[in-house]
mmCIF file of C-alpha atoms in Angstrom:
data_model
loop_
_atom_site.group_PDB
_atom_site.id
_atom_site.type_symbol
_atom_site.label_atom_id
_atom_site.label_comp_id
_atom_site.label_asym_id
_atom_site.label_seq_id
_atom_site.Cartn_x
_atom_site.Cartn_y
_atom_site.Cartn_z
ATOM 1 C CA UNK R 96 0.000 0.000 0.000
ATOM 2 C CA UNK R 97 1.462 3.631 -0.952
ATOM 3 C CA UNK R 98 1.064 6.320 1.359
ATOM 4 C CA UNK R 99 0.436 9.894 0.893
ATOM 5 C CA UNK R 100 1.829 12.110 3.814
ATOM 6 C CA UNK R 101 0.120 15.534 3.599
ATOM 7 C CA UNK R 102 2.818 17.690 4.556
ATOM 8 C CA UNK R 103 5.475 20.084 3.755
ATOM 9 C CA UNK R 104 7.943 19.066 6.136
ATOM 10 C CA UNK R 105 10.964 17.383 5.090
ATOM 11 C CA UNK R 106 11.931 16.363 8.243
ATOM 12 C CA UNK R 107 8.882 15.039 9.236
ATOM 13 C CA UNK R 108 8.702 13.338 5.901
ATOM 14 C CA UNK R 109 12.729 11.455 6.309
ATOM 15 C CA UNK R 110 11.313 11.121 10.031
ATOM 16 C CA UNK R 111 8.106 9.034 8.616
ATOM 17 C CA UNK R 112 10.118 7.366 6.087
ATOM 18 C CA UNK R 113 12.831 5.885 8.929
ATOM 19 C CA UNK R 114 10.313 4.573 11.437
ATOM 20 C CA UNK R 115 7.800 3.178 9.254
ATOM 21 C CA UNK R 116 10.735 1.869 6.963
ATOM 22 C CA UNK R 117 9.285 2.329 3.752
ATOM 23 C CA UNK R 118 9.022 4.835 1.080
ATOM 24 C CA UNK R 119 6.677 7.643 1.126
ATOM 25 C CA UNK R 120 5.248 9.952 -0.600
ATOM 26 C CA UNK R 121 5.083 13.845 -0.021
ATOM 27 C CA UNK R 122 2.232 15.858 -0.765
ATOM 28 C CA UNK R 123 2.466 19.500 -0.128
ATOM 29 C CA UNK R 124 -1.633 20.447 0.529
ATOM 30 C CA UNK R 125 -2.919 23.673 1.471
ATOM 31 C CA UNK R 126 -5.816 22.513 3.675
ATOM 32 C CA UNK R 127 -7.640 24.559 6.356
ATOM 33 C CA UNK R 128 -7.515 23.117 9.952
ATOM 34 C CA UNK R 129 -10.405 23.459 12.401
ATOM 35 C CA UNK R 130 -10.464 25.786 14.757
ATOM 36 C CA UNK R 131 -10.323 23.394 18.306
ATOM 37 C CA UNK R 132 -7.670 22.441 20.607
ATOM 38 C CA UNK R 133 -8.159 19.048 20.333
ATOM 39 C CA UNK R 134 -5.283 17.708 18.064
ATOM 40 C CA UNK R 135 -7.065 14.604 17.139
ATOM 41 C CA UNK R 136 -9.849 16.259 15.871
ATOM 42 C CA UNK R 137 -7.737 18.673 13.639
ATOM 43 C CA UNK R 138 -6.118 15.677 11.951
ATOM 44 C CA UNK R 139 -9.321 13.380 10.829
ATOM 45 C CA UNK R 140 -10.788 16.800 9.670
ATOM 46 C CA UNK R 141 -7.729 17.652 7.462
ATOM 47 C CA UNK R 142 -7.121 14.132 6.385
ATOM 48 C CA UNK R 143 -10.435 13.977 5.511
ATOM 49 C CA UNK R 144 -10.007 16.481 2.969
ATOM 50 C CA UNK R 145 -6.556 15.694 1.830
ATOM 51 C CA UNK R 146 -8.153 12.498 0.758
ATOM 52 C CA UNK R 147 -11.165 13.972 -1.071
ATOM 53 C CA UNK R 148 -8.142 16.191 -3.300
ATOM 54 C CA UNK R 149 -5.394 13.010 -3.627
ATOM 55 C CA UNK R 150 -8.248 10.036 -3.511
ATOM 56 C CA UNK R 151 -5.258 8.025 -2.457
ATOM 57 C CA UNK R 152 -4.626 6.500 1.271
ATOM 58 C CA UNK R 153 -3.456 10.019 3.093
ATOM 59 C CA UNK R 154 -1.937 10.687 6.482
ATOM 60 C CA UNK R 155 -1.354 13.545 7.986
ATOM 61 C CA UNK R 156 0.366 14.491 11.797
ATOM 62 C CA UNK R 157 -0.046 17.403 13.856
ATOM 63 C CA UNK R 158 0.983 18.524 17.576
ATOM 64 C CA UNK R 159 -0.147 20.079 20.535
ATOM 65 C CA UNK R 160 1.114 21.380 23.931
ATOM 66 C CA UNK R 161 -1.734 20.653 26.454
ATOM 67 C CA UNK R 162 -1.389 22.793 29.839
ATOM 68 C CA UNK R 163 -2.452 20.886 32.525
ATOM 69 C CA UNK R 164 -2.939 24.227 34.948
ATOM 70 C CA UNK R 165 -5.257 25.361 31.904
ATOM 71 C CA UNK R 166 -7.164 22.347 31.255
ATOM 72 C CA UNK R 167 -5.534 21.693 28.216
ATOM 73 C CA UNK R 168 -5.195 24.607 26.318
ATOM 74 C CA UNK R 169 -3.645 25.814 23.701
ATOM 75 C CA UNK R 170 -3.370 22.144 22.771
ATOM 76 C CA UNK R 171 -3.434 22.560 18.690
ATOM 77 C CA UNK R 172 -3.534 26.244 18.850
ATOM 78 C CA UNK R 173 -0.040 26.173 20.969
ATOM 79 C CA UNK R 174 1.066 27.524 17.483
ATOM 80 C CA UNK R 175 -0.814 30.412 17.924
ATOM 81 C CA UNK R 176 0.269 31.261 21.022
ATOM 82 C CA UNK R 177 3.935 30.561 19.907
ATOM 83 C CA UNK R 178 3.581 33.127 17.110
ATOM 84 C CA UNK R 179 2.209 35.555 18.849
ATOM 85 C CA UNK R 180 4.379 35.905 22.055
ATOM 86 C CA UNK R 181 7.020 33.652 21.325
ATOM 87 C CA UNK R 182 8.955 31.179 23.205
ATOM 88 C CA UNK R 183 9.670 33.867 26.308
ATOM 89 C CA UNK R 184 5.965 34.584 26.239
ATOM 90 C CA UNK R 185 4.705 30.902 26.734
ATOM 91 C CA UNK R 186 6.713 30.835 29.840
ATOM 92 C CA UNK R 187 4.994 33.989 30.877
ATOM 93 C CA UNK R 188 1.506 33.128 30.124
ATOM 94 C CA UNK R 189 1.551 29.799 32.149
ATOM 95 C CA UNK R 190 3.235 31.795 35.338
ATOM 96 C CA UNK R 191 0.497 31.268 38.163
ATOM 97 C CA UNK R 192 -0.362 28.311 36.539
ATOM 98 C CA UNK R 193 0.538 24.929 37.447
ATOM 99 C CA UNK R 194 3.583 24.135 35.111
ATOM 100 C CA UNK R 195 2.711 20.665 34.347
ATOM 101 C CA UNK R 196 2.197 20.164 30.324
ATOM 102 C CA UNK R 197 1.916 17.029 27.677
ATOM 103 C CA UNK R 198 3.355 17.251 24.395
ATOM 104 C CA UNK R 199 0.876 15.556 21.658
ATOM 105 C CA UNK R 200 1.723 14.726 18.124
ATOM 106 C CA UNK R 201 -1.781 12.439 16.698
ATOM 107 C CA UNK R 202 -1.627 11.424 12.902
ATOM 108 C CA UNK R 203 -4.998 10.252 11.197
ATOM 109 C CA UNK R 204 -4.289 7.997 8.163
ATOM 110 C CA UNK R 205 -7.510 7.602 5.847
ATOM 111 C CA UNK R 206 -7.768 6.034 3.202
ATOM 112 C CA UNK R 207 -11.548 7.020 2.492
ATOM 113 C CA UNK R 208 -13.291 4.299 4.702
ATOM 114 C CA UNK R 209 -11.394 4.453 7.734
ATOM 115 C CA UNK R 210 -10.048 7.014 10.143
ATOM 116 C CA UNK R 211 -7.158 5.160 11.794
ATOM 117 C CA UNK R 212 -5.627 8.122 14.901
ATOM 118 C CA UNK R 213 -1.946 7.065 16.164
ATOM 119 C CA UNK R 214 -1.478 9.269 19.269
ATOM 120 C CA UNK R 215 1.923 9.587 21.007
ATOM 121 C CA UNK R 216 2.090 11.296 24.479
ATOM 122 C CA UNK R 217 5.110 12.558 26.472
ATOM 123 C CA UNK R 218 4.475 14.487 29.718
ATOM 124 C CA UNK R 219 6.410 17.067 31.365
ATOM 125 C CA UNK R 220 6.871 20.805 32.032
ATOM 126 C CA UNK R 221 7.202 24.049 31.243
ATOM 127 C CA UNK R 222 10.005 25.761 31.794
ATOM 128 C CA UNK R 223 10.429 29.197 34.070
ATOM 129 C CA UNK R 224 12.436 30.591 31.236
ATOM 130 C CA UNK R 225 12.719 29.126 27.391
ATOM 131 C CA UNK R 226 16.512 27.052 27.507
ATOM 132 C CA UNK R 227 18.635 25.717 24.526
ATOM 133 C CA UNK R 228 19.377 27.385 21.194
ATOM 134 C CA UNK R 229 17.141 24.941 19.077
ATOM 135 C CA UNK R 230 15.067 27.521 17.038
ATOM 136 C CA UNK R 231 12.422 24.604 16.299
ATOM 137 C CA UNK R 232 8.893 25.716 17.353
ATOM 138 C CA UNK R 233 8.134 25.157 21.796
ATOM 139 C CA UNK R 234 10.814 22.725 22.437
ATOM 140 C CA UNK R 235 12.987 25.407 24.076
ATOM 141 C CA UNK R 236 9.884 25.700 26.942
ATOM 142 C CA UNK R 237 9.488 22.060 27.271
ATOM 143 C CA UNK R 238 11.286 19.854 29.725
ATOM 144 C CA UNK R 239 10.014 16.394 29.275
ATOM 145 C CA UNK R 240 9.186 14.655 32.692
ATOM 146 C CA UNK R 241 12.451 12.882 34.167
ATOM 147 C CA UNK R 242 14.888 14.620 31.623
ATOM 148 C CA UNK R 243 16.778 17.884 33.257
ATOM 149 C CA UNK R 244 16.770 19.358 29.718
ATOM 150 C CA UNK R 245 14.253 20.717 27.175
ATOM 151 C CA UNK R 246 13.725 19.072 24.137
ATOM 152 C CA UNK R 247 16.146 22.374 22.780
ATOM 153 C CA UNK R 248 18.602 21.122 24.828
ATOM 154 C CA UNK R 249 19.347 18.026 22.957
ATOM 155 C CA UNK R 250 20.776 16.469 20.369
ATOM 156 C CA UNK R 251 18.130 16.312 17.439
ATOM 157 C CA UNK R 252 18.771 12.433 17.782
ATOM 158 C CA UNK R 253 17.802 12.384 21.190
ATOM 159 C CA UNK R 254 14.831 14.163 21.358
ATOM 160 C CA UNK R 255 13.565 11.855 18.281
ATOM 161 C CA UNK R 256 14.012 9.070 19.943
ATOM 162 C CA UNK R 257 11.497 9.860 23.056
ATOM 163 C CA UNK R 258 9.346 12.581 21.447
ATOM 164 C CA UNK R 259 5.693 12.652 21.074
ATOM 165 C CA UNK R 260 5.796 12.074 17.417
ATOM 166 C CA UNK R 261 8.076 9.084 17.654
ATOM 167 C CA UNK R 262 5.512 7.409 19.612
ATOM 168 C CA UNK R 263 2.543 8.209 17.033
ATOM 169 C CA UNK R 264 4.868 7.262 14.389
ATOM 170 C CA UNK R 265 5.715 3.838 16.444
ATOM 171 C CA UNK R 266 1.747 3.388 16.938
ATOM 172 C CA UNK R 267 1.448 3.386 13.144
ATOM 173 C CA UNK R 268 3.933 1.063 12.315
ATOM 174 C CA UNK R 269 2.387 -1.617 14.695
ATOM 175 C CA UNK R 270 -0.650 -0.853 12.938
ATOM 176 C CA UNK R 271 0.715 -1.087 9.426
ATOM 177 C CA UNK R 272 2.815 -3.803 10.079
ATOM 178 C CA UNK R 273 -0.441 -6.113 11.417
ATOM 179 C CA UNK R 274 -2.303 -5.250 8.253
ATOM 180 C CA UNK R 275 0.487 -6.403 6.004
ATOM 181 C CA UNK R 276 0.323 -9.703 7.727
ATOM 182 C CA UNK Z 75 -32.908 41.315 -0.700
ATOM 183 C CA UNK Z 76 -34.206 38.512 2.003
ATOM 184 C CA UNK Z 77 -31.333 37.520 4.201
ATOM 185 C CA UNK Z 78 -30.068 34.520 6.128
ATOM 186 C CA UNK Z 79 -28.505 34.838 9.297
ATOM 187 C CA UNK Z 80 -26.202 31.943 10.017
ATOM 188 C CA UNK Z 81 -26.179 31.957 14.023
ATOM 189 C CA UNK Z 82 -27.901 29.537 16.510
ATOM 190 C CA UNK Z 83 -28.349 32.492 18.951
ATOM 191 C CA UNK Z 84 -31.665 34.052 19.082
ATOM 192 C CA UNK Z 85 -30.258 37.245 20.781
ATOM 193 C CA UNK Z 86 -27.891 37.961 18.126
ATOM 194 C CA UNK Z 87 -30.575 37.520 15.561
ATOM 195 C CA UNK Z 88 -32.953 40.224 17.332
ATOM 196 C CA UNK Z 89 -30.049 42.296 17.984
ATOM 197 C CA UNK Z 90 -29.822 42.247 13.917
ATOM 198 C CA UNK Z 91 -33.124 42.795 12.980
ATOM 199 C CA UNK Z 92 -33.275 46.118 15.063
ATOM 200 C CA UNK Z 93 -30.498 47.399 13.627
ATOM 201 C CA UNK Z 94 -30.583 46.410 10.374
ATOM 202 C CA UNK Z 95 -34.444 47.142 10.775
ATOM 203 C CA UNK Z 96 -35.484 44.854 8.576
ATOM 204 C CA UNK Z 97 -36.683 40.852 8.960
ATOM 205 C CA UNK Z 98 -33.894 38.543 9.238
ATOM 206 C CA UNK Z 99 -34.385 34.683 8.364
ATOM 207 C CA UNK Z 100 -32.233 32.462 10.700
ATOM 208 C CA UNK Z 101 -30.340 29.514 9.939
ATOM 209 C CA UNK Z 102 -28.933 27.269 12.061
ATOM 210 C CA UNK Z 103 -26.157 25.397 10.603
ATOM 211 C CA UNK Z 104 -23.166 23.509 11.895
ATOM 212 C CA UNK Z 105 -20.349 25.035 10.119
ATOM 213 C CA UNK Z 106 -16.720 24.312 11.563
ATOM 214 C CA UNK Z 107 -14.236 27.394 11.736
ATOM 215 C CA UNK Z 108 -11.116 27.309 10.853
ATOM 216 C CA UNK Z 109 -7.940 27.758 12.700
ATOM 217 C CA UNK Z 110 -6.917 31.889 12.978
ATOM 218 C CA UNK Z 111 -6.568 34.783 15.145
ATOM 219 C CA UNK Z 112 -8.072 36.610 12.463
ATOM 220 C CA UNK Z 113 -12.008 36.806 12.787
ATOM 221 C CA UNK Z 114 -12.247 38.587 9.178
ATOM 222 C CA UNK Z 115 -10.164 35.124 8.104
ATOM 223 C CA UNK Z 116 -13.266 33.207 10.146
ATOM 224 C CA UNK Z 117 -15.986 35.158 9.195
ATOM 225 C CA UNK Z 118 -15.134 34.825 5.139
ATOM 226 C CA UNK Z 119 -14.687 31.462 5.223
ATOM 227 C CA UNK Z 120 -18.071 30.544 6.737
ATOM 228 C CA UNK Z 121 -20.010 32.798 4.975
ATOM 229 C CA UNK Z 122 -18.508 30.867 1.780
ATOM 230 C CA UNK Z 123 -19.484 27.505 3.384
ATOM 231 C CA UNK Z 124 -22.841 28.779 4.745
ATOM 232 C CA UNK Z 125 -23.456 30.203 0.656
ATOM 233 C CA UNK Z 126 -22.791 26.407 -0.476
ATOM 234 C CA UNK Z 127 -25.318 25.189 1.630
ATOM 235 C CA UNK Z 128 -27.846 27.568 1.744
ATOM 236 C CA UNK Z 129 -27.268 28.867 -1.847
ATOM 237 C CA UNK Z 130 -28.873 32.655 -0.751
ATOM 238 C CA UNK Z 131 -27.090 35.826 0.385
ATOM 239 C CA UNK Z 132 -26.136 34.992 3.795
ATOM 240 C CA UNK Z 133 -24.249 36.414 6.506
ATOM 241 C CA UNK Z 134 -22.268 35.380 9.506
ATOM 242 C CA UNK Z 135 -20.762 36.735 12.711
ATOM 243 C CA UNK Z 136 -17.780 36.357 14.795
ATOM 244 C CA UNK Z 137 -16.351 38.170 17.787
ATOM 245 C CA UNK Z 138 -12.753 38.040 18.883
ATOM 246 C CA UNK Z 139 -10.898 39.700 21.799
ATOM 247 C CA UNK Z 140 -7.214 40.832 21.314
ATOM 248 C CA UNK Z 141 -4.893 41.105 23.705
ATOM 249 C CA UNK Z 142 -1.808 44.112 22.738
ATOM 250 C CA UNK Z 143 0.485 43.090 25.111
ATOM 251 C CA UNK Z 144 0.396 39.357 23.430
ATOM 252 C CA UNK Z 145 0.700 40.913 19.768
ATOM 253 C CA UNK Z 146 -3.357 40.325 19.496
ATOM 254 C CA UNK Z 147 -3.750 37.042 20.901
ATOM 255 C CA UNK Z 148 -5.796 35.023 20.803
ATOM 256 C CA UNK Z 149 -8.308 36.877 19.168
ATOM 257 C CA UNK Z 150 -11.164 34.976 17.346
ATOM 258 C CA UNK Z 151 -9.476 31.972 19.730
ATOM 259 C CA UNK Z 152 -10.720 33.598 22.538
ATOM 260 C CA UNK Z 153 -13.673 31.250 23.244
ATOM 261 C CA UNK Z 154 -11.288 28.265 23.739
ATOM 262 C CA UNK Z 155 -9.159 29.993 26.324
ATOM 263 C CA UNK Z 156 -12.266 31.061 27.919
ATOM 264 C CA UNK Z 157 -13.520 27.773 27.895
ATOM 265 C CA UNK Z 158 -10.698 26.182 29.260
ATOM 266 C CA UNK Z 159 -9.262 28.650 31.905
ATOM 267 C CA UNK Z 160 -13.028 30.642 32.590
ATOM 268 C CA UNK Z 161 -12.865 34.578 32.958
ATOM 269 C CA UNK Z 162 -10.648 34.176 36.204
ATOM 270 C CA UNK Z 163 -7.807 32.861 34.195
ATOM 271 C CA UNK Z 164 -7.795 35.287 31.376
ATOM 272 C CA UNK Z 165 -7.041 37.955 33.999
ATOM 273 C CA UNK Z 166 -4.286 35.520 35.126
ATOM 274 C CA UNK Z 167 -3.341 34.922 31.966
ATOM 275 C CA UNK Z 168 -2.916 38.605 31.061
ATOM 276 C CA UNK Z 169 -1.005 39.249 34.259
ATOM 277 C CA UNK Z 170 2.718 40.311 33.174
ATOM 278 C CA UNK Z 171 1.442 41.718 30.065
ATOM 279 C CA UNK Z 172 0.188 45.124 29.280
ATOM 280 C CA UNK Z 173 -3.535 44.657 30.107
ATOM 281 C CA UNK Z 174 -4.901 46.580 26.823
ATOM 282 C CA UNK Z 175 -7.314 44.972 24.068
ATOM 283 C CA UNK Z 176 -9.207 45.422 20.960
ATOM 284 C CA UNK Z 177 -12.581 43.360 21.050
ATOM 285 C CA UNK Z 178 -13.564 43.061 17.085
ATOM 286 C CA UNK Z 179 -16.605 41.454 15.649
ATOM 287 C CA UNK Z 180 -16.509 40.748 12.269
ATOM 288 C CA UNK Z 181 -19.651 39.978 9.925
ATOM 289 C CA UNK Z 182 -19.432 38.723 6.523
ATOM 290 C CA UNK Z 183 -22.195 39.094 4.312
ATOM 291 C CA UNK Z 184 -21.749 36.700 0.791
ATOM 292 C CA UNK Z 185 -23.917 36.378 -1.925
ATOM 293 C CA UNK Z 186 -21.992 34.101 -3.893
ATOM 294 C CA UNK Z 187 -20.279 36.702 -5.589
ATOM 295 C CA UNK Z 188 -18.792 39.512 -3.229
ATOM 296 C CA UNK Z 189 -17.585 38.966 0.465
ATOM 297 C CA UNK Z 190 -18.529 41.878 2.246
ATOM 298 C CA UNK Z 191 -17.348 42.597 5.663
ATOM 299 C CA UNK Z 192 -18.231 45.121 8.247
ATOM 300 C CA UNK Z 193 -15.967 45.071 11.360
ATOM 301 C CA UNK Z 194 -16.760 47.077 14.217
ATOM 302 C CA UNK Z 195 -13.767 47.448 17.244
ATOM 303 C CA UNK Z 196 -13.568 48.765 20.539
ATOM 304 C CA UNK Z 197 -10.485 49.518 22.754
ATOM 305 C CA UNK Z 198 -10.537 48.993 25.983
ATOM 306 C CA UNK Z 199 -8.600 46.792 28.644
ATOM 307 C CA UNK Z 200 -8.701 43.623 30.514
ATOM 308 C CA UNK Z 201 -9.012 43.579 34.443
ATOM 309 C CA UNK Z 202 -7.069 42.179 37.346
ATOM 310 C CA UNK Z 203 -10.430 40.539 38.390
ATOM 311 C CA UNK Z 204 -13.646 39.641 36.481
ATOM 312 C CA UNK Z 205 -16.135 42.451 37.612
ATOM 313 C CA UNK Z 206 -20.213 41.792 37.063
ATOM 314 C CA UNK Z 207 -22.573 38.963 37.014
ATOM 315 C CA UNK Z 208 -23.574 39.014 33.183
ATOM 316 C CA UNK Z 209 -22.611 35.519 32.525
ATOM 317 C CA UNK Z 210 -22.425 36.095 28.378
ATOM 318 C CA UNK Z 211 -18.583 35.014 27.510
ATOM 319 C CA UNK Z 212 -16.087 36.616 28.676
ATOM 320 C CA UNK Z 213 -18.117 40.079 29.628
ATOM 321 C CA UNK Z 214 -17.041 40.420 32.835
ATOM 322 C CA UNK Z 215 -12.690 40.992 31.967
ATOM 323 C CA UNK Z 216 -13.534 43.846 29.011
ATOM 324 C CA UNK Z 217 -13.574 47.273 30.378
ATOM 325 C CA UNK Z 218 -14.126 49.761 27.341
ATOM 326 C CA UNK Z 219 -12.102 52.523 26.890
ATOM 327 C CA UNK Z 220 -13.758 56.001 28.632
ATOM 328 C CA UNK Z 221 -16.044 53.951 31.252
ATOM 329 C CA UNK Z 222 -15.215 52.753 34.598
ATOM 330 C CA UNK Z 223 -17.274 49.478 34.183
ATOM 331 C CA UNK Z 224 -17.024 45.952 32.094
ATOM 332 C CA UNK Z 225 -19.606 45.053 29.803
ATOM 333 C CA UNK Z 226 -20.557 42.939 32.380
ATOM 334 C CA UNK Z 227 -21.217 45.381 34.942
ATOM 335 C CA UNK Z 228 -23.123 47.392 32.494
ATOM 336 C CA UNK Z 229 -27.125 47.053 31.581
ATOM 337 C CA UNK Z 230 -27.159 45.173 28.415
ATOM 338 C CA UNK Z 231 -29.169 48.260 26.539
ATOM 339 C CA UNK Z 232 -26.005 50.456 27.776
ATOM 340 C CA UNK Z 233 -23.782 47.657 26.159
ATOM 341 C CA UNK Z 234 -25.644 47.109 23.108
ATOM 342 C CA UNK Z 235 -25.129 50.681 22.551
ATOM 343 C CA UNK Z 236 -21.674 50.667 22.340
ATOM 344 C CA UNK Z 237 -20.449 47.014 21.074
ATOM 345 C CA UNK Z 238 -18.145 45.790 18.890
ATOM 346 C CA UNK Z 239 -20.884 44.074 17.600
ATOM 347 C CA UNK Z 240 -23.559 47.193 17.330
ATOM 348 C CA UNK Z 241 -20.841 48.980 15.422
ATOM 349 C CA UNK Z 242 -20.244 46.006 12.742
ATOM 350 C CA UNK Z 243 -24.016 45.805 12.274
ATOM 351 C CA UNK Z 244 -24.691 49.857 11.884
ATOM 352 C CA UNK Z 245 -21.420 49.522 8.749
ATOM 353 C CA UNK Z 246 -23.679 46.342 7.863
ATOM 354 C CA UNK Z 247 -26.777 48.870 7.888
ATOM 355 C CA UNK Z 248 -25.229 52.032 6.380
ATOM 356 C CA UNK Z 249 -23.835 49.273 3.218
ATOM 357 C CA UNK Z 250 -27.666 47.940 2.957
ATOM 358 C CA UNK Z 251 -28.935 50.809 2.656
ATOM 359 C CA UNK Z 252 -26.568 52.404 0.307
ATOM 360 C CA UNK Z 253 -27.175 49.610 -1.876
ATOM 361 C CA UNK Z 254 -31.085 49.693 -1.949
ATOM 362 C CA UNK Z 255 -31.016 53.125 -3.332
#
């Protein structure tokens, strides 16, 4: 089976490509995502309608940062939040707050019948202050739980090895790999 | 030139037809939004949707609160913080940040041809503590610029008076009737 990934990431698409150890294809879609914070909702809404453009099996991945202290939020809008205040300002806004966070990456694969969600889930913190020079989107704020560094703070290797999108990546190759049996 | 007014809210649909002073048909329809800070963005892209569905000049609102000190965040995102942190924790969340903000209400009126869009905005601030028992959204944080009360604390004539929203529907008006002559 080929498989469409909707994105236009490279380095989420050589990421895909090593841990499901096959070949796959990019697509570079401009869809719309829904407005919630729920990250599993934004991907079976947007693979949805990557399918009903490619009409080909289609995933596509997205990420969250849930507050705990805020019940959750931004969650999918964290990128929001990041572009508005920045790295410095995500520490700010969850001052008072309890600092406790989870780091979700969810990827919906459809292949017009089906929604199949892999969800991978790390837990940790945010940080009093952003720390490590990584300019890569909120990993300078979070400090995964049992780690004394944020995800900025290591190697790329590292962090790809226990992040949140390794584990939905993992979750889909279990899944693939049981189908192909 | 009948119109539809996508909304499931009966007071925003009264509040239109006195303005606009003419009769408005509702429709309620379940139209997702899509992911912005922008509620001009939100606004044009569900009237489009609404028009595919309904097939007759419709219109749609959207209200969004922006915060200066986070670079206008969250804006039209504004009911998921509120709905995950309640009016308490936008004060907290506003705390280290200058307290100013815009609240904006966009409408979009499309008749599959034209997107027009009437935005009204008032300035005004955010409190250090919600003030009023009005229990409409988030009310009770938005003290307008020149008064010593939040909408909250203020009768809802003496609010209705001054909205973001009565001032998008009177550009609404002033377009309508500029158009029927």
């Amino acid at each position: 089976m080929k498989l469409y990934f909707v994105t236009s990431n490279d380095n989420k698409l050589r990421e895909a490509e090593q841990i499901l150890e096959k070949k796959i294809e990019k697509i570079d879609l401009d869809i719309d995502e829904i407005q919630t914070v729920d990250v599993e909702e934004v991907v079976k809404d947007k693979a949805h309608k990557a399918y009903d453009v490619v009409k080909k099996p289609v995933f596509v991945e997205d990420t969250g940062l849930y507050f705990t202290g805020m019940k959750g939020f931004p969650g999918a809008l964290i990128k929001w939040l990041l572009q508005s205040v920045g790295t410095k300002g995500i520490c700010k806004v969850v001052d008072g707050f309890e600092r406790k966070a989870v780091a979700k990456a969810s990827i919906c694969l459809y292949d017009g019948k089906k929604y199949n969600i892999f969800t991978g889930e790390v837990k940790g913190s945010i940080t009093e202050n952003p720390k490590g020079s990584s300019n890569f989107g909120w990993d300078p704020v979070f400090q995964p739980k049992g780690y004394d560094k944020t995800f900025a703070e290591m190697p790329a290797e590292k962090k790809n090895k226990i992040s949140h999108r390794k584990l939905a990546f993992m979750k889909m190759k279990e899944f693939l790999d049981k189908i192909k049996k």
